[in-house]
Tab-separated table of C-alpha atoms in Angstrom:
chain	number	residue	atom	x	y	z
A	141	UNK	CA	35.856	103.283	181.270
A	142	UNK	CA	36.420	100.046	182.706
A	143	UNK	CA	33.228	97.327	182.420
A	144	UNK	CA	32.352	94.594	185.287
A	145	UNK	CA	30.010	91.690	186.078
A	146	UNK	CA	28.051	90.846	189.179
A	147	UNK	CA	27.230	87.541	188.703
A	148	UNK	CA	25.204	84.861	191.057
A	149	UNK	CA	27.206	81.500	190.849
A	150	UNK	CA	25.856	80.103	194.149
A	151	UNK	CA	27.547	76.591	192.961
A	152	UNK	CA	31.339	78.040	193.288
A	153	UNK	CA	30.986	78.981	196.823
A	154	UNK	CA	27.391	78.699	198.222
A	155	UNK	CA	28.470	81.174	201.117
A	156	UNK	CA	29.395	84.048	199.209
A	157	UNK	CA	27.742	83.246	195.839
A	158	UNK	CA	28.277	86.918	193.963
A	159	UNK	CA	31.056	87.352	192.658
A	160	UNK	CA	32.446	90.497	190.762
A	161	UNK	CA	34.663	89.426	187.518
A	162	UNK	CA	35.825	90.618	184.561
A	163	UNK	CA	34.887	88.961	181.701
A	164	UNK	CA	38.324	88.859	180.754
A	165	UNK	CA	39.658	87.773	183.408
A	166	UNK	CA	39.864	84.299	184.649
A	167	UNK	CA	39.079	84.428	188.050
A	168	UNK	CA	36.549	86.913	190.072
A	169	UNK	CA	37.911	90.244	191.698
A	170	UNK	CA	35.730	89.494	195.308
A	171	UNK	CA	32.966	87.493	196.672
A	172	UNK	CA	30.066	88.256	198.734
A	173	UNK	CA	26.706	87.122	200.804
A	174	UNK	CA	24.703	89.570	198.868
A	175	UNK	CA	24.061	91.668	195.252
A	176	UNK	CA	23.964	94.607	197.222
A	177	UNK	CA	26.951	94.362	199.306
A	178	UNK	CA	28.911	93.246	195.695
A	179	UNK	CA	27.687	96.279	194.463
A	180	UNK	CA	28.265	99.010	196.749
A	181	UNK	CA	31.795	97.815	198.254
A	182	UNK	CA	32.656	98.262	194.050
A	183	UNK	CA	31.066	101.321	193.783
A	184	UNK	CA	33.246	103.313	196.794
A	185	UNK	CA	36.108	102.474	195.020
A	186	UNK	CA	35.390	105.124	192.442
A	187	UNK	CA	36.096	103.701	189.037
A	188	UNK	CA	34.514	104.986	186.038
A	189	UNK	CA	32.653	101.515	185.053
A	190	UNK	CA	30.394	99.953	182.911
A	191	UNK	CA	28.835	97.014	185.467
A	192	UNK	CA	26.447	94.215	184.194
A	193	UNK	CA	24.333	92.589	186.908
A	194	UNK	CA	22.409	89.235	187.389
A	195	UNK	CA	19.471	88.308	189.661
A	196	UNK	CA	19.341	85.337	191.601
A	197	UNK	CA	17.756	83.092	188.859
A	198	UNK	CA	20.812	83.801	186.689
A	199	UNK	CA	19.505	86.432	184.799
A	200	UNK	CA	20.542	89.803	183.741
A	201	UNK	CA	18.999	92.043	185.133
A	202	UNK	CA	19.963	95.640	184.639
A	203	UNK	CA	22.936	97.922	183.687
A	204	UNK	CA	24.857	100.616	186.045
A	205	UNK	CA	27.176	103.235	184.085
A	206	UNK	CA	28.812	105.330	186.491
A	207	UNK	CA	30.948	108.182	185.679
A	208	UNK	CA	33.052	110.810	186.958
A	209	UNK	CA	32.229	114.056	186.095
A	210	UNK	CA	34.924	115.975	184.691
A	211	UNK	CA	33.332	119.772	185.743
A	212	UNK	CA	32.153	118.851	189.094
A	213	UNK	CA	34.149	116.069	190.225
A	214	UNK	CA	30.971	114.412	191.443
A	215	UNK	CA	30.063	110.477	190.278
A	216	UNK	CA	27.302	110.687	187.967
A	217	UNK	CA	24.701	107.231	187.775
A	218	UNK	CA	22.474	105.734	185.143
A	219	UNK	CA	20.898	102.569	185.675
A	220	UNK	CA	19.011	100.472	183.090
A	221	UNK	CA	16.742	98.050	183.741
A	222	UNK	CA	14.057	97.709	181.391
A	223	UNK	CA	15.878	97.036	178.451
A	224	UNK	CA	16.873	93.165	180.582
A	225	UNK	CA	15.121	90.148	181.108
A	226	UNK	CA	15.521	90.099	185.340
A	227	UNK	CA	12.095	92.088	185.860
A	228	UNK	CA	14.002	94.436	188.288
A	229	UNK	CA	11.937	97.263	189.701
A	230	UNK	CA	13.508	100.224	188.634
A	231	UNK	CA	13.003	102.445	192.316
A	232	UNK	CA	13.646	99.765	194.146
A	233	UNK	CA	17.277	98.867	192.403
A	234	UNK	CA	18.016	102.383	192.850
A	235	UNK	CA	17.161	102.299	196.755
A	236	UNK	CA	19.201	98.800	196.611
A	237	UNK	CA	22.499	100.732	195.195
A	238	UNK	CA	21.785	103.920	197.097
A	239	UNK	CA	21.495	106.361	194.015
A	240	UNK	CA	18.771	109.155	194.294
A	241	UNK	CA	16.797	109.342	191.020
A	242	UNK	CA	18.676	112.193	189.792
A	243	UNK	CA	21.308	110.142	189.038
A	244	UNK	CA	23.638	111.253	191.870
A	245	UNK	CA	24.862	109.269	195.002
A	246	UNK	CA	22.859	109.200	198.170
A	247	UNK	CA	26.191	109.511	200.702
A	248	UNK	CA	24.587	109.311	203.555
A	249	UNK	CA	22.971	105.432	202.523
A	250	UNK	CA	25.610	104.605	200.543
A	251	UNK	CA	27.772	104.766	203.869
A	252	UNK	CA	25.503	102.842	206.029
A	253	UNK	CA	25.518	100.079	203.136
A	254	UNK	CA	29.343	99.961	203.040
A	255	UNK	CA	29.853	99.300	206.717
A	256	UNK	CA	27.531	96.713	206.449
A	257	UNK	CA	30.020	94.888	204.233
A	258	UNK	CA	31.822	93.126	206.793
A	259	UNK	CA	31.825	89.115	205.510
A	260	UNK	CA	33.417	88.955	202.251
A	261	UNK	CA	36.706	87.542	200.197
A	262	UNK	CA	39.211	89.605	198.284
A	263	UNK	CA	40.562	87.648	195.704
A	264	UNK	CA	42.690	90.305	193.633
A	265	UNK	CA	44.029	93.680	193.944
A	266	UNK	CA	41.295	96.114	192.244
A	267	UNK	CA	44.189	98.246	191.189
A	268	UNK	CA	46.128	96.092	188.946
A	269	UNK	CA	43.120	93.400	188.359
A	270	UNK	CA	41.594	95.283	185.420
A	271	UNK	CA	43.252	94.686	181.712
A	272	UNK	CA	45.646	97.902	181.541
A	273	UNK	CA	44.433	98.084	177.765
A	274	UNK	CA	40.808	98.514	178.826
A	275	UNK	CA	38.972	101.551	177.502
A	276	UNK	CA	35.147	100.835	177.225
A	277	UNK	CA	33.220	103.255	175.031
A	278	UNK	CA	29.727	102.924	175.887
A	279	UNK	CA	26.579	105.253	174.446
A	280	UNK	CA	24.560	107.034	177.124
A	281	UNK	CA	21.205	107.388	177.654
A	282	UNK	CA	20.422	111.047	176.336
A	283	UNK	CA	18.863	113.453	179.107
A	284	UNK	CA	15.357	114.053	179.117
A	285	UNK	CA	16.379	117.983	177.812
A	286	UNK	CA	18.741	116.450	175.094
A	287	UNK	CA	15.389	114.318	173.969
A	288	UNK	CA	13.081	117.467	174.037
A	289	UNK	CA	15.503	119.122	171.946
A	290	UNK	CA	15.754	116.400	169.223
A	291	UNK	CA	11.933	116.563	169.843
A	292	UNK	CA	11.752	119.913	168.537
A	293	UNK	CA	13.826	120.003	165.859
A	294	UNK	CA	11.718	117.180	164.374
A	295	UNK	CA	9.062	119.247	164.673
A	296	UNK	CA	10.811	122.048	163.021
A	297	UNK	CA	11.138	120.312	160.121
A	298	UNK	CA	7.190	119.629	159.356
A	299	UNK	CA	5.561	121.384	157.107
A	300	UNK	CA	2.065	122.229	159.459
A	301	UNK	CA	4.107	123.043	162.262
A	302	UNK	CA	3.709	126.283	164.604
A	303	UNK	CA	7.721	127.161	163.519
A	304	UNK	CA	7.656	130.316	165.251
A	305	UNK	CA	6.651	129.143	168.507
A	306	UNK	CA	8.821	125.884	168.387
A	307	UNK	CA	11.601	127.868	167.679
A	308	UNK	CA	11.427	130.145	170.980
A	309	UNK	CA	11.098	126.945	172.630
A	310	UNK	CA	13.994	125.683	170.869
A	311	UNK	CA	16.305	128.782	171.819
A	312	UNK	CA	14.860	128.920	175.925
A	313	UNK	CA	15.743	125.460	176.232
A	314	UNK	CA	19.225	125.482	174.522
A	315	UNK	CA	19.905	128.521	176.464
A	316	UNK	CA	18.630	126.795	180.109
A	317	UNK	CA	20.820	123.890	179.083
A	318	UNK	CA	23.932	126.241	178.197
A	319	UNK	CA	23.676	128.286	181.181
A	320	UNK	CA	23.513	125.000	183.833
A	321	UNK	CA	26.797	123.735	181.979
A	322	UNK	CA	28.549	127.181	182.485
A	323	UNK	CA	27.208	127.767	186.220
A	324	UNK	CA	29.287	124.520	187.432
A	325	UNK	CA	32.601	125.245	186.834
A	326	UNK	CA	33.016	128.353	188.743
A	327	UNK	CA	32.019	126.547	191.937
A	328	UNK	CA	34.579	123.799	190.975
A	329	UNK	CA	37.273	125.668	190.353
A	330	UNK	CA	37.495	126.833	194.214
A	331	UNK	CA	37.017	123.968	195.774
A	332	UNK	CA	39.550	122.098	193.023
A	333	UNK	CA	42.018	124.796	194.501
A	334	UNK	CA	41.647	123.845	197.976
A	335	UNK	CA	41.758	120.201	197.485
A	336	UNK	CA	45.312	120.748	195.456
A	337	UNK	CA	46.710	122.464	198.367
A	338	UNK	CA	45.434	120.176	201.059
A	339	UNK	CA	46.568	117.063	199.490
A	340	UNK	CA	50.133	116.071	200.241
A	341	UNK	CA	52.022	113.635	198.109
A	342	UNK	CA	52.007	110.159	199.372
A	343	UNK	CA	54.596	107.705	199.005
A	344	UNK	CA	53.430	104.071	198.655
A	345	UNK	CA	55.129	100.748	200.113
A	346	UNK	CA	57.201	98.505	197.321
A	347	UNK	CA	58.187	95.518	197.174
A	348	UNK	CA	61.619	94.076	198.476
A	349	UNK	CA	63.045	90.318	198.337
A	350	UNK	CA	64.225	89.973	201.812
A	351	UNK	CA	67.393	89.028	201.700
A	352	UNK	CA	68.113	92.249	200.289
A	353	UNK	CA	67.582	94.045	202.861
A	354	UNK	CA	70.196	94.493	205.651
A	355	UNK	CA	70.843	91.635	208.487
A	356	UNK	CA	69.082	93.443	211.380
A	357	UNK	CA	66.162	94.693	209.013
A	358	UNK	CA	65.731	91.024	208.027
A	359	UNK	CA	65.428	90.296	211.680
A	360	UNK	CA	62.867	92.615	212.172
A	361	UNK	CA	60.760	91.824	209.240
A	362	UNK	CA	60.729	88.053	210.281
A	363	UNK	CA	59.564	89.338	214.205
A	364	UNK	CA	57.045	90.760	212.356
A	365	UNK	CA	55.881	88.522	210.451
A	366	UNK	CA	56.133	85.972	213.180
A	367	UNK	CA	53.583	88.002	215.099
A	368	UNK	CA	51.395	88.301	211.962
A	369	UNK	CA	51.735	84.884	211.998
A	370	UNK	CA	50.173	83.953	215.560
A	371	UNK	CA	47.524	86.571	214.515
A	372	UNK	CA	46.221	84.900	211.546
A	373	UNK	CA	46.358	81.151	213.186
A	374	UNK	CA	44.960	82.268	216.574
A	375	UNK	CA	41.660	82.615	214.075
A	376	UNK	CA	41.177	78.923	212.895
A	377	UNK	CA	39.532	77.622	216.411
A	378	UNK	CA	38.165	74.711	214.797
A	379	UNK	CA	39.584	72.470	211.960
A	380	UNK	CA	39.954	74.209	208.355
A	381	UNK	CA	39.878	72.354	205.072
A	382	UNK	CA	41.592	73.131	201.740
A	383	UNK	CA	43.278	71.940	199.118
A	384	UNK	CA	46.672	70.740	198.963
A	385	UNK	CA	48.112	73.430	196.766
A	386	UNK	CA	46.930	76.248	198.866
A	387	UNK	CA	48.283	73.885	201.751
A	388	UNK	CA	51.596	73.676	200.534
A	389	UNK	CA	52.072	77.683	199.438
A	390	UNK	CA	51.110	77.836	203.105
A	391	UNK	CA	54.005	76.233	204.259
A	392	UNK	CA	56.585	77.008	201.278
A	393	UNK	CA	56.427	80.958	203.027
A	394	UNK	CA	56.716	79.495	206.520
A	395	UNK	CA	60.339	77.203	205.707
A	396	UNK	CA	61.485	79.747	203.596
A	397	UNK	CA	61.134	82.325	207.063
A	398	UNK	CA	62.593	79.261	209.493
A	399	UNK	CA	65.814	78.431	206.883
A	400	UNK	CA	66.178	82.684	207.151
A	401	UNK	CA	66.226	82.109	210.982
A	402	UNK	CA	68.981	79.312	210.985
A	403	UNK	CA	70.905	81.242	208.454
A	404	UNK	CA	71.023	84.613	210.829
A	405	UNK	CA	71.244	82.810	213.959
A	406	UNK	CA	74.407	81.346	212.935
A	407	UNK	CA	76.160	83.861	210.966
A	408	UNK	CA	75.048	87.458	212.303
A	409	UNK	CA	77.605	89.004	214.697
A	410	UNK	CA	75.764	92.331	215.635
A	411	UNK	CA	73.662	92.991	218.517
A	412	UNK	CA	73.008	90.272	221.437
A	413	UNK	CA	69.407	91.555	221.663
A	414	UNK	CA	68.753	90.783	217.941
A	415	UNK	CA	70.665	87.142	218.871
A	416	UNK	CA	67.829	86.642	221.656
A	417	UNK	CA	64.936	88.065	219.315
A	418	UNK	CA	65.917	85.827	216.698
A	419	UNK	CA	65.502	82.707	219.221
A	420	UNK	CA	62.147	84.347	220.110
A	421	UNK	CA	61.050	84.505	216.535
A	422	UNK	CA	61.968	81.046	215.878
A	423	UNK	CA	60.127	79.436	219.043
A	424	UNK	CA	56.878	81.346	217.660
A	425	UNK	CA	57.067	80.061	214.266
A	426	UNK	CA	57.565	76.685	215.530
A	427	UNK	CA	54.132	76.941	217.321
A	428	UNK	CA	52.520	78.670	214.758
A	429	UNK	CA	53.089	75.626	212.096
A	430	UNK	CA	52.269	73.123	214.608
A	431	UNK	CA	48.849	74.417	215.387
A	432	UNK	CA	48.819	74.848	211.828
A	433	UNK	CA	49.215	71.215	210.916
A	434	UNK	CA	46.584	70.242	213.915
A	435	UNK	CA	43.869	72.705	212.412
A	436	UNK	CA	44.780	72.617	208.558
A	437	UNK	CA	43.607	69.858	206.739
A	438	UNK	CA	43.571	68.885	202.679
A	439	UNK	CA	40.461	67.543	201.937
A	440	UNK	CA	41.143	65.781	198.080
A	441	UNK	CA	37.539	66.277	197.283
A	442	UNK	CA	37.590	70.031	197.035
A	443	UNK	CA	38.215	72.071	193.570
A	444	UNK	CA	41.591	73.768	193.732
A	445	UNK	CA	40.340	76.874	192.875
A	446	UNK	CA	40.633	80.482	195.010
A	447	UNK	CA	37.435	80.492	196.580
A	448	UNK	CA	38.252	76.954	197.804
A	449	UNK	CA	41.133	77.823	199.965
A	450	UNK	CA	41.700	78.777	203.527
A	451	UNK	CA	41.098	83.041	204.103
A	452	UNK	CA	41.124	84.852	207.420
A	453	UNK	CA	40.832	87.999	208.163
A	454	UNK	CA	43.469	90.638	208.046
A	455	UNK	CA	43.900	93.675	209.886
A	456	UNK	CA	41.260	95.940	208.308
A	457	UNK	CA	38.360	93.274	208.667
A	458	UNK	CA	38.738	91.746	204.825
A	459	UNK	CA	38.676	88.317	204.033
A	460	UNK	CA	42.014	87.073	202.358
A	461	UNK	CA	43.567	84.054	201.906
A	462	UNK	CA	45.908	82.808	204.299
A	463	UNK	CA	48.705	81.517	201.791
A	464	UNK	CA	48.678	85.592	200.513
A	465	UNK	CA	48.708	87.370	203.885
A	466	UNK	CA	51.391	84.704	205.059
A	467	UNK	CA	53.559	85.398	201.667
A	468	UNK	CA	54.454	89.018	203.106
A	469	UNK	CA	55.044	91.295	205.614
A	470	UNK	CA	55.206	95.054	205.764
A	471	UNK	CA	58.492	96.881	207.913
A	472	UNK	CA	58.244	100.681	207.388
A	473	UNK	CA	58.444	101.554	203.437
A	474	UNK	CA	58.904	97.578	202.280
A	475	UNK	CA	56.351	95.031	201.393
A	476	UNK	CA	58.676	92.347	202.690
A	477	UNK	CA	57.904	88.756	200.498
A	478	UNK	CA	60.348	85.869	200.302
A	479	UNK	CA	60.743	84.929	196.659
A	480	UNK	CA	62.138	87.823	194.261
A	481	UNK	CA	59.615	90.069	192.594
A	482	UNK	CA	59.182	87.897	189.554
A	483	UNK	CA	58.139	85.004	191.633
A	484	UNK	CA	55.668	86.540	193.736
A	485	UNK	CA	52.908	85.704	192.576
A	486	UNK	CA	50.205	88.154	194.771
A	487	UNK	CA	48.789	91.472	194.822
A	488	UNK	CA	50.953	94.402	196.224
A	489	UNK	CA	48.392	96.161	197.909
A	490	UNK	CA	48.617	100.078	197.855
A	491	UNK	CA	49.235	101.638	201.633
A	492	UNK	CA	51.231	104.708	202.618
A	493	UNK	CA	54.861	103.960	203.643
A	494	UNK	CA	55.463	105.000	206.574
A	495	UNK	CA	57.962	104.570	209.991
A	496	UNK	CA	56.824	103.111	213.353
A	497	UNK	CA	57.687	101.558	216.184
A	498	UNK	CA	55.806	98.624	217.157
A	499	UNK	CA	56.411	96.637	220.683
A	500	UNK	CA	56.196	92.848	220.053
A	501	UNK	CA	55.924	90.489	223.193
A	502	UNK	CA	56.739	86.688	222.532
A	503	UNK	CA	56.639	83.688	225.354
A	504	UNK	CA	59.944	81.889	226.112
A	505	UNK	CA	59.619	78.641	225.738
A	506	UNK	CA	59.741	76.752	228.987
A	507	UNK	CA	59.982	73.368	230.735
A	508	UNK	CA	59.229	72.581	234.439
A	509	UNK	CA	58.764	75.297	236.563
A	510	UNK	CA	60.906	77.429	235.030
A	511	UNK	CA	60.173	81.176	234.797
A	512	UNK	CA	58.824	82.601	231.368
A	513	UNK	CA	60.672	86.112	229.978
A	514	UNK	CA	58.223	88.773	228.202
A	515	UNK	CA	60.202	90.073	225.838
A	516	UNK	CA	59.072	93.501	224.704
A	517	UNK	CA	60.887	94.613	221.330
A	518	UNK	CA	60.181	97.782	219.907
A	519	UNK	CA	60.956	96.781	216.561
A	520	UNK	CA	63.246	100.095	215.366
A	521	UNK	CA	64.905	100.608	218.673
A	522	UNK	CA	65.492	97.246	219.583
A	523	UNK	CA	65.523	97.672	223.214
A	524	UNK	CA	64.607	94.150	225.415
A	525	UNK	CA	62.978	94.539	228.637
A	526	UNK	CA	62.251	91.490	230.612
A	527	UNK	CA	59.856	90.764	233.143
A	528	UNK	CA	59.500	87.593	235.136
A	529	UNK	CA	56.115	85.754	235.432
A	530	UNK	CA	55.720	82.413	237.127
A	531	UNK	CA	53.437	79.948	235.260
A	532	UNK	CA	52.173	76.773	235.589
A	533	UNK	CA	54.317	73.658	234.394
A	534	UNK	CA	53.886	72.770	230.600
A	535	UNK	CA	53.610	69.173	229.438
A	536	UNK	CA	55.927	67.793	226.786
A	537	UNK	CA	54.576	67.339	223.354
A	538	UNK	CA	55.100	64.064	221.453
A	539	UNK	CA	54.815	65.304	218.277
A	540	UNK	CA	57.916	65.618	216.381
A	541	UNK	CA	59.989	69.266	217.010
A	542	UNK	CA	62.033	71.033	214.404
A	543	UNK	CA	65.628	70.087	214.311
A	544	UNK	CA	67.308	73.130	215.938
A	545	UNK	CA	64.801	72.524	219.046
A	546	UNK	CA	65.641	68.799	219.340
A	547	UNK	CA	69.004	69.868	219.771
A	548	UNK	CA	68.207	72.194	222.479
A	549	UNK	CA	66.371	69.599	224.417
A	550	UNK	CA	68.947	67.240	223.791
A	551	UNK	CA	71.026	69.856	225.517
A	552	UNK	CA	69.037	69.972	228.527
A	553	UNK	CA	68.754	66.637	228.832
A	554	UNK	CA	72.827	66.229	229.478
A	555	UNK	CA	72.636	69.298	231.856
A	556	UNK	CA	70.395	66.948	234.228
A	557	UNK	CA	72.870	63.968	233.691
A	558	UNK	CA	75.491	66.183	234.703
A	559	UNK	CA	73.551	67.661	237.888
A	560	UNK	CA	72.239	63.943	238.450
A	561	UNK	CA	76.238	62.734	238.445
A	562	UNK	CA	77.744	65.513	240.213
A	563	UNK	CA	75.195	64.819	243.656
A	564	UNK	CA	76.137	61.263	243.436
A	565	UNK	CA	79.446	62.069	243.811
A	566	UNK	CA	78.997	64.377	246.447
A	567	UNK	CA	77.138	61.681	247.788
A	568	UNK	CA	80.452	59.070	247.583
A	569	UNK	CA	82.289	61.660	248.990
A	570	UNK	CA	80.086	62.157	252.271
A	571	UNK	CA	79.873	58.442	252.986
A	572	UNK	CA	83.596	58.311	252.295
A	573	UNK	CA	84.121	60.677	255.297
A	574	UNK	CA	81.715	59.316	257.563
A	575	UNK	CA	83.252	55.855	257.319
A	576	UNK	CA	86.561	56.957	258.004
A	577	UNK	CA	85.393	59.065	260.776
A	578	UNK	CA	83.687	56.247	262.221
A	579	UNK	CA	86.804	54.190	261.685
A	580	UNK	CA	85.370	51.241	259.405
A	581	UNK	CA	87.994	52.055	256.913
């Protein structure tokens, strides 16, 4: 059994003040607005747990043990509260964790209450946060028939007592006891039969370095990621503020990804379409880390600590932080990172590997009135189609490009002294032959 704090430290993060931590463990597993949300977002995760609980003066107040049932299958809860100091209403803690007074889960609350959960931060992976070593023994509270029956024998043991009558109560309640303990299994075992031959075997992503992989599966990985990327920045519409740590793991993933880009660019010979994706890719990544630098700033003042840096949201709704979700990306059975395993530094989070195709569309950039390209790359087949939009003409940025894109407006610029030189010499030229036709020389 694993054990678990929800404690009320409004002066770490005064927006999500409850935080969920081992008290092992240096830093806290999530945060969140409220006890209850904490509470029940840990609970559907099914762990056999021993969780300690505050109020919101700082005090404990009350106990949850919940256990798995080894007959039935079914979660079985027993909350404590009078034995603490937080003056916790007993019903109404029940009603707040959705747990009838039998002891059992109320589903049909306890799902409401979970997709209410919707603002929080995930700071660690539940699945390899808890101490591996971790076995809590803890003593239950004995059921009200285990008490009668300890009840009884007392009895039994007095002198003045009615023994023949305490007895037969003795034997009908053992028995009543006895026969509800032998009644479950039967059920169980058909529906644990069903269950085994329903569930297929799943096979999880793992982690790969990605310059292991081959050339064109790096190229896909970083198109990926460079539309994960725009994702996670087109979030920060205002200015963010963090610390300069989290700042700089920020950015150590994103030069890592453009040095990749060079590298390819230069040295892959395969595939022309994977030549023009990788151009795409590195035109996106470029915008991505300017907006970044615009929006993103360190403010010196703030505690480098986890709930302290920048999160967004990721693609199921959870709050993460941006340095972790911009560490990896996921291309069919790979969790994709950029440092080798023993660097990374993140959770691995569990997901089903699996192949699909997935059609990215980036902008080319453009100057003028020239046309943009929608590129749409369906990331296993690699196939390009292009389809020509006019837009309007783009101003030039002052701010300083990356080096590769200097070069390419360097470029430009002696195309237009070439087109500017070539009409003045067609120019010479005309007035050359209209002079001598004219006779003046």
């Amino acid at each position: 059994m694993k054990r678990l704090q929800c404690l009320y430290k409004p002066n770490k993060d005064e927006n999500y003040p409850w935080a969920l931590k081992h008290p092992k463990v240096n830093a806290p597993l999530a945060l969140f607005k409220t006890r209850k949300d904490a509470m029940n977002w840990f609970l559907s995760l099914g762990y056999d747990c021993a969780t300690w609980f505050q109020t919101d003066k700082k005090i404990w107040g009350g106990l949850l043990i919940s256990e798995k049932e080894p007959t039935t299958g079914e979660f079985e809860y027993e909350l404590n509260v009078d034995k603490f100091d937080g003056g916790l209403d007993y019903k109404e803690t029940l009603k707040e964790l959705c747990i009838h007074t039998e002891g059992l889960r109320n589903l049909n609350e306890a799902k409401k209450a979970l997709e209410e959960v919707v603002d929080f931060k995930v700071l660690a992976d539940h699945e390899t946060y808890f101490p591996a070593d971790e076995d809590l023994k803890i003593e239950r509270k004995k059921s009200a028939k285990d008490e009668e029956i300890e009840r009884l024998l007392s009895l039994l043991n007095e002198s003045d007592a009615d023994k023949e009558l305490l007895q037969r109560k003795l034997e009908l309640l053992q028995a009543r006891q006895a026969s509800e303990k032998q009644s479950k299994p039967e059920v169980v075992k058909e529906v644990k039969t069903v269950v085994e031959k329903s569930k297929p075997e799943i096979k999880l992503v793992k982690y790969e370095f990605i310059n292991n992989l081959s050339e064109e599966e790096q190229i896909k990985s970083l198109a990926l990621y460079a539309k994960k990327v725009e994702k996670l920045v087109a979030q920060l519409e205002t200015k963010q503020e963090t610390y300069a740590q989290d700042l700089e793991e920020i950015k150590v993933s994103l030069r890592f990804t453009l040095s990749k880009i060079r590298f390819l660019d230069k040295d892959f010979n395969g595939d022309a379409d994977f030549k023009k994706l990788l151009k795409l890719v590195h035109n996106s990544l470029n915008n991505s880390i300017e907006k970044i630098s615009e929006l993103v700033v360190v403010n010196p003042e703030l505690e480098a600590i986890p709930s302290k840096a920048l999160y967004v949201r990721n693609c199921c709704g959870e709050n993460l932080r941006f340095s972790e979700l911009a560490s990896y990306v996921v291309l069919d059975e790979y969790h994709v990172g950029f440092v080798e395993l023993n660097e990374y530094k993140y959770a691995i989070f569990a997901q089903e590997a699996k192949k699909s195709s997935k059609f990215l569309v980036f902008d080319w950039p453009v100057q003028n009135n020239e046309v943009v390209t929608n590129v749409v790359v369906p990331v296993q087949e690699t196939v390009i189609v292009e389809e020509e939009v006019e837009v309007e003409p783009k101003e030039e940025t002052e701010e300083e490009k990356e080096e590769d894109l200097l070069e390419e407006a360097t470029a430009r610029r002696f195309n237009y002294w070439g087109i500017f030189l070539l009409a003045m010499g067609y120019g010479i030229l005309i007035t050359v032959i209209i002079l001598q036709a004219l006779n003046i020389i």
